[in-house]
């Protein structure tokens, strides 16, 4: 269980140790770079070209449904404060992502939900690359906790919601758009 002392300890380490700070900021906010690299690998590797259009299209659909629809609906019903709001500290912000606000929208993590939704789609077509993305999503989720943006249960909830949306997208949307009758 992560306690107030853990969050405050992480904030102290982030403030004092530049390597620690940059490592966790990268994974917490910029892990999408790994997703982009996997996407490029799929595009430049001729052995993977057979399904690249389906994977790209389904990943986009899954991302939009998970991050834009599912998380928004859950946030409408579940109002949960973030660790930095509860324990009154200022987590490190970045220029492009993770801005402090007063909204109570911690559960589930949007980052984790989106990452797991795309990783699930890729996993169903390319298991090894999908496993790389799942590991990336797990590390990103841990980073979101260490940075003070989320509770561990926000990450677990995001992983579950994202994975479900990814699998449902492949099994129900894929047949509509990518098969011939």
Coordinates of N, CA, C and O in Angstrom, one line a residue:
X1 N 0.8 -1.2 0.0 CA 0.0 0.0 0.0 C 0.9 1.3 0.0 O 1.9 1.3 0.7
X2 N 0.6 2.2 -0.8 CA 1.3 3.4 -0.9 C 0.6 4.4 0.1 O -0.6 4.7 0.0
X3 N 1.4 5.0 0.9 CA 0.9 5.9 2.0 C 1.4 7.3 1.7 O 2.2 7.6 0.8
X4 N 0.9 8.2 2.5 CA 1.3 9.6 2.4 C 2.8 9.8 2.5 O 3.5 10.5 1.7
X5 N 3.4 9.0 3.4 CA 4.9 9.1 3.5 C 5.6 8.6 2.3 O 6.6 9.2 1.9
X6 N 5.0 7.6 1.6 CA 5.7 7.1 0.3 C 5.6 8.3 -0.7 O 6.6 8.5 -1.4
X7 N 4.4 8.9 -0.9 CA 4.3 9.9 -1.9 C 5.2 11.1 -1.6 O 5.9 11.7 -2.5
X8 N 5.3 11.5 -0.3 CA 6.2 12.6 0.1 C 7.7 12.2 -0.1 O 8.5 13.0 -0.5
X9 N 8.0 11.0 0.2 CA 9.4 10.5 -0.1 C 9.7 10.6 -1.6 O 10.8 11.0 -2.0
X10 N 8.8 10.1 -2.4 CA 9.0 10.2 -3.9 C 9.2 11.6 -4.3 O 10.0 11.9 -5.2
X11 N 8.4 12.5 -3.8 CA 8.5 13.9 -4.2 C 9.9 14.5 -3.8 O 10.5 15.3 -4.5
X12 N 10.3 14.1 -2.6 CA 11.7 14.5 -2.1 C 12.7 14.0 -3.1 O 13.6 14.8 -3.5
X13 N 12.7 12.7 -3.4 CA 13.7 12.1 -4.4 C 13.6 12.8 -5.7 O 14.6 13.1 -6.3
X14 N 12.4 13.1 -6.2 CA 12.2 13.8 -7.5 C 12.9 15.2 -7.4 O 13.6 15.6 -8.4
X15 N 12.7 15.9 -6.3 CA 13.3 17.2 -6.2 C 14.8 17.2 -6.1 O 15.5 18.1 -6.6
X16 N 15.3 16.2 -5.4 CA 16.8 16.2 -5.2 C 17.6 15.4 -6.2 O 18.8 15.7 -6.3
X17 N 17.0 14.5 -6.9 CA 17.8 13.6 -7.8 C 17.4 13.8 -9.2 O 16.3 13.3 -9.6
X18 N 18.2 14.5 -10.0 CA 17.8 14.8 -11.4 C 17.6 13.5 -12.2 O 16.6 13.5 -13.0
X19 N 18.4 12.5 -12.1 CA 18.3 11.3 -12.9 C 17.0 10.6 -12.5 O 16.2 10.1 -13.4
X20 N 16.7 10.5 -11.2 CA 15.4 9.9 -10.8 C 14.2 10.7 -11.4 O 13.3 10.1 -11.9
X21 N 14.3 12.0 -11.3 CA 13.2 12.8 -11.8 C 13.0 12.6 -13.3 O 11.9 12.4 -13.7
X22 N 14.1 12.7 -14.1 CA 13.9 12.6 -15.5 C 13.5 11.2 -15.9 O 12.8 11.0 -16.9
X23 N 14.0 10.2 -15.3 CA 13.6 8.8 -15.6 C 12.1 8.6 -15.4 O 11.4 8.2 -16.3
X24 N 11.6 9.1 -14.3 CA 10.2 8.8 -14.0 C 9.3 9.8 -14.8 O 8.2 9.5 -15.2
X25 N 9.8 11.0 -15.1 CA 9.0 11.9 -15.9 C 8.9 11.3 -17.3 O 7.8 11.4 -17.9
X26 N 10.0 10.8 -17.9 CA 9.9 10.2 -19.2 C 8.9 9.1 -19.2 O 8.0 9.1 -20.1
X27 N 8.9 8.1 -18.3 CA 8.0 7.0 -18.3 C 6.6 7.5 -18.0 O 5.6 6.9 -18.5
X28 N 6.4 8.4 -17.1 CA 5.1 8.9 -16.8 C 4.4 9.7 -17.8 O 3.2 9.7 -17.9
X29 N 5.2 10.5 -18.6 CA 4.5 11.4 -19.6 C 4.9 11.1 -21.0 O 4.2 11.6 -21.9
X30 N 6.0 10.5 -21.3 CA 6.5 10.4 -22.6 C 6.7 8.9 -23.1 O 7.4 8.7 -24.1
X31 N 6.1 8.0 -22.4 CA 6.2 6.6 -22.8 C 5.5 6.3 -24.2 O 5.9 5.3 -24.8
X32 N 4.7 7.3 -24.6 CA 4.1 7.1 -26.0 C 5.2 7.0 -27.0 O 5.0 6.5 -28.1
X33 N 6.4 7.5 -26.7 CA 7.5 7.4 -27.7 C 7.8 5.9 -28.0 O 8.1 5.6 -29.2
X34 N 7.7 5.1 -27.0 CA 7.9 3.6 -27.2 C 6.8 3.1 -28.2 O 7.1 2.3 -29.1
X35 N 5.6 3.6 -27.9 CA 4.5 3.1 -28.8 C 4.7 3.6 -30.3 O 4.5 2.8 -31.2
X36 N 5.2 4.8 -30.4 CA 5.5 5.3 -31.8 C 6.7 4.5 -32.4 O 6.6 4.2 -33.6
X37 N 7.7 4.1 -31.6 CA 8.8 3.3 -32.2 C 8.3 1.9 -32.6 O 8.7 1.4 -33.7
X38 N 7.4 1.3 -31.8 CA 6.8 0.0 -32.2 C 6.0 0.2 -33.5 O 6.0 -0.6 -34.4
X39 N 5.2 1.3 -33.6 CA 4.5 1.6 -34.8 C 5.4 1.7 -36.0 O 5.1 1.1 -37.1
X40 N 6.5 2.4 -35.9 CA 7.4 2.5 -37.0 C 8.0 1.2 -37.3 O 8.2 0.9 -38.5
X41 N 8.3 0.4 -36.3 CA 8.9 -1.0 -36.6 C 7.9 -1.8 -37.4 O 8.3 -2.5 -38.3
X42 N 6.6 -1.7 -37.1 CA 5.6 -2.4 -37.9 C 5.6 -1.9 -39.3 O 5.5 -2.7 -40.2
X43 N 5.7 -0.6 -39.5 CA 5.7 0.0 -40.8 C 6.9 -0.4 -41.7 O 6.8 -0.6 -42.9
X44 N 8.1 -0.4 -41.1 CA 9.3 -0.7 -41.8 C 9.7 -2.2 -42.0 O 10.5 -2.5 -42.8
X45 N 9.0 -3.0 -41.2 CA 9.3 -4.4 -41.3 C 8.3 -5.1 -42.2 O 7.2 -5.3 -41.9
X46 N 8.8 -5.6 -43.4 CA 7.9 -6.2 -44.4 C 7.2 -7.4 -43.9 O 6.1 -7.7 -44.4
X47 N 7.7 -8.1 -43.0 CA 7.1 -9.3 -42.4 C 5.8 -9.0 -41.6 O 4.9 -9.8 -41.4
X48 N 5.6 -7.7 -41.2 CA 4.5 -7.3 -40.4 C 3.5 -6.5 -41.2 O 2.5 -6.0 -40.6
X49 N 3.7 -6.4 -42.5 CA 2.8 -5.5 -43.3 C 1.4 -6.0 -43.5 O 0.5 -5.2 -43.8
X50 N 1.2 -7.3 -43.3 CA -0.1 -7.9 -43.7 C -1.3 -7.2 -42.9 O -2.3 -7.0 -43.4
X51 N -1.1 -6.9 -41.6 CA -2.1 -6.4 -40.8 C -1.9 -5.0 -40.3 O -2.6 -4.5 -39.4
X52 N -1.0 -4.3 -40.9 CA -0.6 -3.0 -40.3 C -1.8 -2.0 -40.4 O -1.9 -1.2 -39.4
X53 N -2.6 -2.0 -41.4 CA -3.7 -1.1 -41.5 C -4.7 -1.4 -40.4 O -5.3 -0.5 -39.8
X54 N -5.0 -2.6 -40.2 CA -6.0 -3.0 -39.2 C -5.5 -2.6 -37.8 O -6.2 -2.1 -37.0
X55 N -4.2 -2.9 -37.6 CA -3.6 -2.6 -36.2 C -3.6 -1.0 -36.0 O -4.0 -0.6 -35.0
X56 N -3.3 -0.3 -37.0 CA -3.3 1.2 -36.9 C -4.7 1.7 -36.7 O -4.9 2.5 -35.7
X57 N -5.6 1.3 -37.5 CA -7.0 1.7 -37.4 C -7.6 1.3 -36.0 O -8.3 2.1 -35.4
X58 N -7.5 0.1 -35.7 CA -8.1 -0.4 -34.4 C -7.4 0.2 -33.2 O -8.1 0.5 -32.2
X59 N -6.1 0.5 -33.3 CA -5.4 1.2 -32.2 C -6.0 2.6 -32.0 O -6.2 3.0 -30.8
X60 N -6.2 3.3 -33.1 CA -6.8 4.6 -33.0 C -8.2 4.6 -32.4 O -8.6 5.3 -31.5
X61 N -9.0 3.7 -32.9 CA -10.4 3.5 -32.4 C -10.4 3.2 -30.9 O -11.1 3.7 -30.1
X62 N -9.5 2.2 -30.5 CA -9.4 1.8 -29.1 C -8.9 2.9 -28.2 O -9.5 3.1 -27.1
X63 N -8.0 3.7 -28.7 CA -7.5 4.8 -28.0 C -8.6 5.9 -27.7 O -8.8 6.3 -26.6
X64 N -9.3 6.2 -28.7 CA -10.4 7.2 -28.6 C -11.5 6.7 -27.7 O -12.0 7.4 -26.8
X65 N -11.9 5.4 -27.8 CA -13.0 4.9 -27.0 C -12.5 4.8 -25.5 O -13.3 5.2 -24.6
X66 N -11.3 4.3 -25.3 CA -10.9 4.2 -23.9 C -10.6 5.5 -23.2 O -11.1 5.7 -22.1
X67 N -9.8 6.3 -23.9 CA -9.4 7.6 -23.2 C -10.5 8.6 -23.3 O -10.8 9.3 -22.3
X68 N -11.2 8.7 -24.4 CA -12.2 9.8 -24.6 C -13.6 9.4 -24.1 O -14.3 10.3 -23.6
X69 N -14.0 8.2 -24.2 CA -15.3 7.8 -23.9 C -15.4 7.1 -22.5 O -16.0 7.6 -21.6
X70 N -14.7 6.0 -22.4 CA -14.8 5.2 -21.2 C -14.3 5.9 -19.9 O -15.0 6.0 -18.9
X71 N -13.1 6.6 -20.0 CA -12.6 7.3 -18.8 C -13.5 8.5 -18.5 O -13.8 8.7 -17.3
X72 N -14.0 9.2 -19.5 CA -14.8 10.3 -19.3 C -16.1 9.9 -18.6 O -16.6 10.6 -17.6
X73 N -16.7 8.8 -19.0 CA -17.9 8.3 -18.4 C -17.7 7.9 -16.9 O -18.5 8.2 -16.0
X74 N -16.6 7.2 -16.7 CA -16.2 6.7 -15.3 C -16.0 8.0 -14.5 O -16.5 8.0 -13.3
X75 N -15.3 9.0 -15.0 CA -15.0 10.2 -14.2 C -16.3 10.9 -13.9 O -16.4 11.6 -12.8
X76 N -17.3 10.8 -14.7 CA -18.6 11.4 -14.4 C -19.2 10.9 -13.2 O -19.9 11.6 -12.4
X77 N -19.1 9.6 -12.9 CA -19.7 8.9 -11.8 C -18.8 8.8 -10.6 O -19.2 8.7 -9.5
X78 N -17.5 8.6 -10.8 CA -16.5 8.5 -9.7 C -15.6 9.7 -9.6 O -14.8 10.0 -10.5
X79 N -15.8 10.4 -8.6 CA -15.0 11.6 -8.3 C -13.9 11.3 -7.3 O -14.2 11.2 -6.1
X80 N -12.7 11.1 -7.7 CA -11.7 10.7 -6.8 C -10.5 11.7 -6.9 O -10.1 12.1 -8.0
X81 N -10.1 12.2 -5.7 CA -9.0 13.1 -5.7 C -7.7 12.4 -6.0 O -7.5 11.2 -5.8
X82 N -6.8 13.2 -6.5 CA -5.4 12.7 -6.8 C -4.6 12.8 -5.5 O -4.8 13.5 -4.6
X83 N -3.5 12.0 -5.5 CA -2.6 12.0 -4.3 C -2.1 13.4 -4.0 O -2.1 13.8 -2.8
X84 N -1.7 14.2 -5.0 CA -1.2 15.5 -4.7 C -2.3 16.5 -4.2 O -2.0 17.4 -3.4
X85 N -3.5 16.2 -4.5 CA -4.6 17.0 -4.0 C -4.9 16.6 -2.5 O -5.1 17.5 -1.7
X86 N -4.8 15.3 -2.2 CA -5.1 14.9 -0.9 C -4.0 15.2 0.1 O -4.2 15.6 1.2
X87 N -2.7 15.1 -0.4 CA -1.6 15.3 0.5 C -1.0 16.7 0.4 O 0.1 17.0 1.0
X88 N -1.6 17.5 -0.5 CA -1.2 18.9 -0.7 C 0.3 19.1 -1.0 O 1.1 19.8 -0.3
X89 N 0.7 18.4 -2.1 CA 2.1 18.7 -2.6 C 2.0 19.0 -4.1 O 0.9 18.9 -4.7
X90 N 3.0 19.5 -4.7 CA 3.0 20.0 -6.1 C 3.9 19.0 -6.9 O 5.1 19.1 -6.8
X91 N 3.2 18.1 -7.6 CA 4.0 17.2 -8.4 C 4.7 17.9 -9.6 O 4.2 19.0 -10.0
X92 N 5.8 17.4 -10.1 CA 6.4 18.0 -11.3 C 5.5 17.9 -12.5 O 5.0 16.9 -12.8
X93 N 5.4 19.1 -13.1 CA 4.6 19.2 -14.3 C 5.6 19.2 -15.5 O 6.8 19.5 -15.3
X94 N 5.1 18.9 -16.7 CA 5.9 19.0 -17.9 C 5.3 20.1 -18.8 O 4.1 20.5 -18.6
X95 N 6.0 20.4 -19.9 CA 5.5 21.4 -20.8 C 4.3 21.0 -21.5 O 3.5 21.8 -22.0
X96 N 4.1 19.7 -21.8 CA 3.1 19.2 -22.7 C 2.0 18.4 -22.0 O 0.9 18.2 -22.5
X97 N 2.4 17.7 -20.8 CA 1.5 16.8 -20.2 C 1.5 17.0 -18.7 O 2.4 17.6 -18.1
X98 N 0.4 16.5 -18.1 CA 0.3 16.5 -16.6 C 0.4 17.8 -16.0 O 1.4 18.3 -15.4
X99 N -0.8 18.5 -16.0 CA -0.9 19.8 -15.4 C -1.8 19.7 -14.2 O -2.8 19.0 -14.2
X100 N -1.5 20.3 -13.1 CA -2.3 20.3 -11.9 C -3.6 21.0 -12.2 O -3.7 22.0 -12.9
X101 N -4.6 20.4 -11.6 CA -6.0 21.1 -11.6 C -6.7 20.7 -10.3 O -6.2 20.0 -9.5
X102 N -7.9 21.2 -10.2 CA -8.7 21.0 -9.1 C -9.8 19.9 -9.3 O -10.6 19.6 -8.4
X103 N -9.8 19.3 -10.5 CA -10.8 18.3 -10.8 C -10.5 17.0 -10.0 O -9.3 16.7 -9.8
X104 N -11.5 16.3 -9.7 CA -11.4 15.0 -9.0 C -11.6 13.9 -10.0 O -12.7 13.3 -10.1
X105 N -10.6 13.6 -10.8 CA -10.7 12.7 -11.9 C -9.5 11.7 -12.0 O -9.0 11.4 -13.0
X106 N -9.1 11.3 -10.8 CA -8.0 10.4 -10.7 C -8.2 9.0 -11.2 O -7.3 8.4 -11.8
X107 N -9.4 8.5 -11.0 CA -9.7 7.1 -11.4 C -10.6 7.0 -12.6 O -11.6 7.7 -12.7
X108 N -10.2 6.2 -13.6 CA -8.9 5.5 -13.7 C -7.9 6.4 -14.4 O -8.3 7.5 -15.0
X109 N -6.6 6.1 -14.4 CA -5.6 6.8 -15.1 C -5.9 6.9 -16.6 O -5.9 5.8 -17.2
X110 N -6.0 8.1 -17.2 CA -6.2 8.2 -18.6 C -4.9 7.7 -19.4 O -5.1 7.0 -20.4
X111 N -3.7 8.0 -18.9 CA -2.5 7.5 -19.6 C -2.5 6.0 -19.6 O -2.4 5.4 -20.7
X112 N -2.7 5.4 -18.5 CA -2.7 3.9 -18.4 C -3.8 3.3 -19.2 O -3.5 2.3 -19.9
X113 N -5.0 3.8 -19.1 CA -6.1 3.3 -19.9 C -5.8 3.3 -21.4 O -5.9 2.3 -22.1
X114 N -5.3 4.4 -21.9 CA -4.9 4.6 -23.3 C -3.8 3.6 -23.7 O -3.9 2.9 -24.7
X115 N -2.8 3.5 -22.9 CA -1.6 2.7 -23.2 C -2.1 1.2 -23.3 O -1.7 0.5 -24.2
X116 N -2.8 0.8 -22.3 CA -3.3 -0.6 -22.3 C -4.2 -0.9 -23.4 O -4.2 -2.0 -24.0
X117 N -5.1 0.0 -23.8 CA -6.0 -0.2 -24.9 C -5.2 -0.5 -26.2 O -5.5 -1.4 -27.0
X118 N -4.2 0.4 -26.5 CA -3.4 0.2 -27.7 C -2.5 -1.0 -27.6 O -2.4 -1.8 -28.6
X119 N -1.9 -1.3 -26.4 CA -1.0 -2.4 -26.3 C -1.8 -3.7 -26.5 O -1.3 -4.7 -27.0
X120 N -3.1 -3.8 -26.0 CA -3.9 -5.0 -26.2 C -4.2 -5.2 -27.7 O -4.2 -6.4 -28.1
X121 N -4.5 -4.2 -28.4 CA -4.7 -4.3 -29.9 C -3.5 -4.9 -30.5 O -3.5 -5.9 -31.3
X122 N -2.3 -4.3 -30.3 CA -1.1 -4.7 -30.9 C -0.8 -6.2 -30.5 O -0.4 -7.0 -31.3
X123 N -1.0 -6.5 -29.2 CA -0.7 -7.8 -28.7 C -1.5 -8.9 -29.4 O -1.0 -10.0 -29.7
X124 N -2.7 -8.6 -29.8 CA -3.6 -9.6 -30.5 C -3.1 -9.9 -31.9 O -3.4 -11.0 -32.4
X125 N -2.4 -9.0 -32.5 CA -1.8 -9.2 -33.8 C -0.3 -9.6 -33.8 O 0.1 -10.4 -34.6
X126 N 0.4 -9.0 -33.0 CA 1.9 -9.2 -32.8 C 2.2 -9.4 -31.4 O 2.6 -8.4 -30.7
X127 N 2.1 -10.6 -30.9 CA 2.3 -10.8 -29.4 C 3.6 -10.3 -28.8 O 3.6 -9.7 -27.7
X128 N 4.7 -10.4 -29.5 CA 6.0 -10.0 -28.9 C 6.0 -8.4 -28.8 O 6.3 -7.9 -27.8
X129 N 5.6 -7.7 -29.9 CA 5.5 -6.3 -29.8 C 4.5 -5.8 -28.8 O 4.7 -4.8 -28.1
X130 N 3.4 -6.5 -28.7 CA 2.3 -6.2 -27.8 C 2.8 -6.4 -26.3 O 2.5 -5.5 -25.5
X131 N 3.7 -7.4 -26.1 CA 4.2 -7.6 -24.8 C 5.2 -6.5 -24.4 O 5.2 -6.0 -23.3
X132 N 5.9 -6.0 -25.4 CA 6.8 -4.8 -25.1 C 5.9 -3.6 -24.7 O 6.3 -2.9 -23.8
X133 N 4.8 -3.4 -25.4 CA 4.0 -2.3 -25.1 C 3.2 -2.5 -23.7 O 3.0 -1.5 -23.0
X134 N 2.9 -3.7 -23.4 CA 2.3 -3.9 -22.1 C 3.3 -3.6 -21.0 O 2.9 -3.0 -20.0
X135 N 4.5 -4.1 -21.1 CA 5.6 -3.7 -20.2 C 5.8 -2.2 -20.1 O 5.9 -1.7 -19.0
X136 N 5.8 -1.5 -21.2 CA 5.9 -0.1 -21.3 C 4.7 0.5 -20.5 O 4.9 1.5 -19.7
X137 N 3.5 0.0 -20.7 CA 2.3 0.6 -20.0 C 2.4 0.3 -18.5 O 2.0 1.2 -17.7
X138 N 2.9 -0.8 -18.1 CA 3.1 -1.1 -16.7 C 4.1 -0.1 -16.0 O 3.8 0.5 -15.0
X139 N 5.2 0.1 -16.7 CA 6.2 1.1 -16.2 C 5.6 2.5 -16.1 O 5.8 3.2 -15.2
X140 N 4.9 2.9 -17.2 CA 4.3 4.2 -17.2 C 3.3 4.3 -16.1 O 3.2 5.4 -15.4
X141 N 2.5 3.3 -15.8 CA 1.6 3.4 -14.6 C 2.3 3.5 -13.3 O 1.9 4.3 -12.5
X142 N 3.4 2.8 -13.1 CA 4.2 2.9 -11.9 C 4.7 4.4 -11.8 O 4.7 5.0 -10.7
X143 N 5.2 4.9 -12.9 CA 5.7 6.3 -12.9 C 4.6 7.3 -12.5 O 4.9 8.2 -11.8
X144 N 3.4 7.0 -13.0 CA 2.3 8.0 -12.6 C 2.1 8.0 -11.1 O 1.7 9.0 -10.5
X145 N 2.3 6.8 -10.5 CA 2.1 6.8 -9.0 C 3.3 7.5 -8.4 O 3.1 8.3 -7.5
X146 N 4.5 7.2 -8.8 CA 5.7 7.8 -8.2 C 5.7 9.3 -8.4 O 6.1 10.0 -7.5
X147 N 5.2 9.8 -9.5 CA 5.1 11.2 -9.7 C 4.0 11.9 -8.9 O 4.0 13.1 -8.8
X148 N 3.2 11.1 -8.3 CA 2.1 11.7 -7.4 C 0.8 12.0 -8.1 O 0.0 12.7 -7.6
X149 N 0.7 11.6 -9.4 CA -0.6 11.9 -10.1 C -1.7 10.9 -9.9 O -2.9 11.2 -10.0
X150 N -1.3 9.6 -9.5 CA -2.3 8.6 -9.3 C -2.1 7.7 -8.1 O -1.0 7.6 -7.6
X151 N -3.1 7.0 -7.7 CA -3.1 5.9 -6.7 C -2.9 4.6 -7.5 O -3.2 4.5 -8.7
X152 N -2.3 3.6 -6.8 CA -2.1 2.3 -7.5 C -3.4 1.8 -8.1 O -3.4 1.2 -9.2
X153 N -4.5 1.9 -7.4 CA -5.8 1.4 -7.9 C -6.2 2.2 -9.2 O -7.0 1.6 -10.0
X154 N -5.8 3.4 -9.4 CA -6.1 4.1 -10.6 C -5.4 3.4 -11.8 O -6.0 3.4 -12.9
X155 N -4.2 3.0 -11.5 CA -3.4 2.3 -12.6 C -4.0 0.9 -12.9 O -4.2 0.6 -14.0
X156 N -4.4 0.2 -11.8 CA -5.0 -1.1 -12.0 C -6.3 -1.0 -12.8 O -6.6 -1.7 -13.7
X157 N -7.1 0.0 -12.4 CA -8.4 0.3 -13.1 C -8.2 0.6 -14.5 O -8.9 0.2 -15.4
X158 N -7.2 1.5 -14.8 CA -6.9 1.9 -16.1 C -6.4 0.7 -17.0 O -6.8 0.6 -18.2
X159 N -5.6 -0.2 -16.4 CA -5.2 -1.4 -17.1 C -6.3 -2.3 -17.5 O -6.4 -2.8 -18.6
X160 N -7.3 -2.4 -16.5 CA -8.4 -3.3 -16.8 C -9.3 -2.7 -17.9 O -9.7 -3.3 -18.8
X161 N -9.7 -1.4 -17.7 CA -10.5 -0.7 -18.7 C -9.9 -0.7 -20.0 O -10.5 -1.0 -21.1
X162 N -8.6 -0.3 -20.1 CA -7.9 -0.2 -21.4 C -7.8 -1.6 -22.1 O -8.0 -1.7 -23.3
X163 N -7.5 -2.6 -21.3 CA -7.4 -3.9 -21.9 C -8.7 -4.4 -22.4 O -8.8 -5.0 -23.5
X164 N -9.8 -4.2 -21.7 CA -11.1 -4.6 -22.1 C -11.5 -3.9 -23.4 O -12.0 -4.5 -24.3
X165 N -11.3 -2.6 -23.4 CA -11.6 -1.8 -24.6 C -10.8 -2.3 -25.8 O -11.3 -2.5 -26.9
X166 N -9.5 -2.5 -25.6 CA -8.7 -3.0 -26.7 C -9.2 -4.4 -27.2 O -9.3 -4.5 -28.5
X167 N -9.5 -5.3 -26.4 CA -9.9 -6.6 -26.8 C -11.3 -6.5 -27.5 O -11.6 -7.1 -28.5
X168 N -12.2 -5.8 -26.9 CA -13.5 -5.6 -27.5 C -13.4 -4.9 -28.8 O -14.1 -5.3 -29.8
X169 N -12.6 -4.0 -29.0 CA -12.4 -3.3 -30.3 C -11.9 -4.3 -31.3 O -12.5 -4.3 -32.4
X170 N -11.0 -5.1 -31.0 CA -10.5 -6.1 -32.0 C -11.6 -7.1 -32.3 O -11.8 -7.4 -33.5
X171 N -12.2 -7.7 -31.3 CA -13.2 -8.8 -31.5 C -14.5 -8.3 -32.1 O -15.2 -9.1 -32.7
X172 N -14.9 -7.1 -31.9 CA -16.2 -6.6 -32.4 C -16.1 -5.6 -33.5 O -17.0 -5.6 -34.4
X173 N -15.1 -4.8 -33.5 CA -15.0 -3.8 -34.6 C -14.2 -4.3 -35.8 O -14.5 -4.0 -36.9
X174 N -13.2 -5.1 -35.5 CA -12.3 -5.6 -36.6 C -13.2 -6.3 -37.6 O -13.0 -6.1 -38.8
X175 N -14.1 -7.2 -37.2 CA -14.9 -7.9 -38.3 C -15.8 -7.0 -39.1 O -16.0 -7.3 -40.3
X176 N -16.2 -5.9 -38.6 CA -17.0 -5.0 -39.3 C -16.3 -4.3 -40.4 O -16.8 -4.0 -41.5
X177 N -15.0 -3.9 -40.2 CA -14.3 -3.1 -41.1 C -13.2 -3.8 -41.9 O -12.8 -3.3 -42.9
X178 N -12.7 -4.9 -41.4 CA -11.5 -5.5 -42.1 C -11.7 -7.0 -42.6 O -10.8 -7.7 -42.8
X179 N -13.0 -7.4 -42.8 CA -13.2 -8.7 -43.4 C -14.2 -8.5 -44.6 O -15.0 -7.6 -44.6
X180 N -14.1 -9.4 -45.5 CA -15.0 -9.4 -46.6 C -16.1 -10.4 -46.4 O -15.9 -11.5 -45.9
X181 N -17.3 -10.1 -46.9 CA -18.4 -11.1 -46.8 C -18.7 -11.6 -48.2 O -18.4 -11.1 -49.2

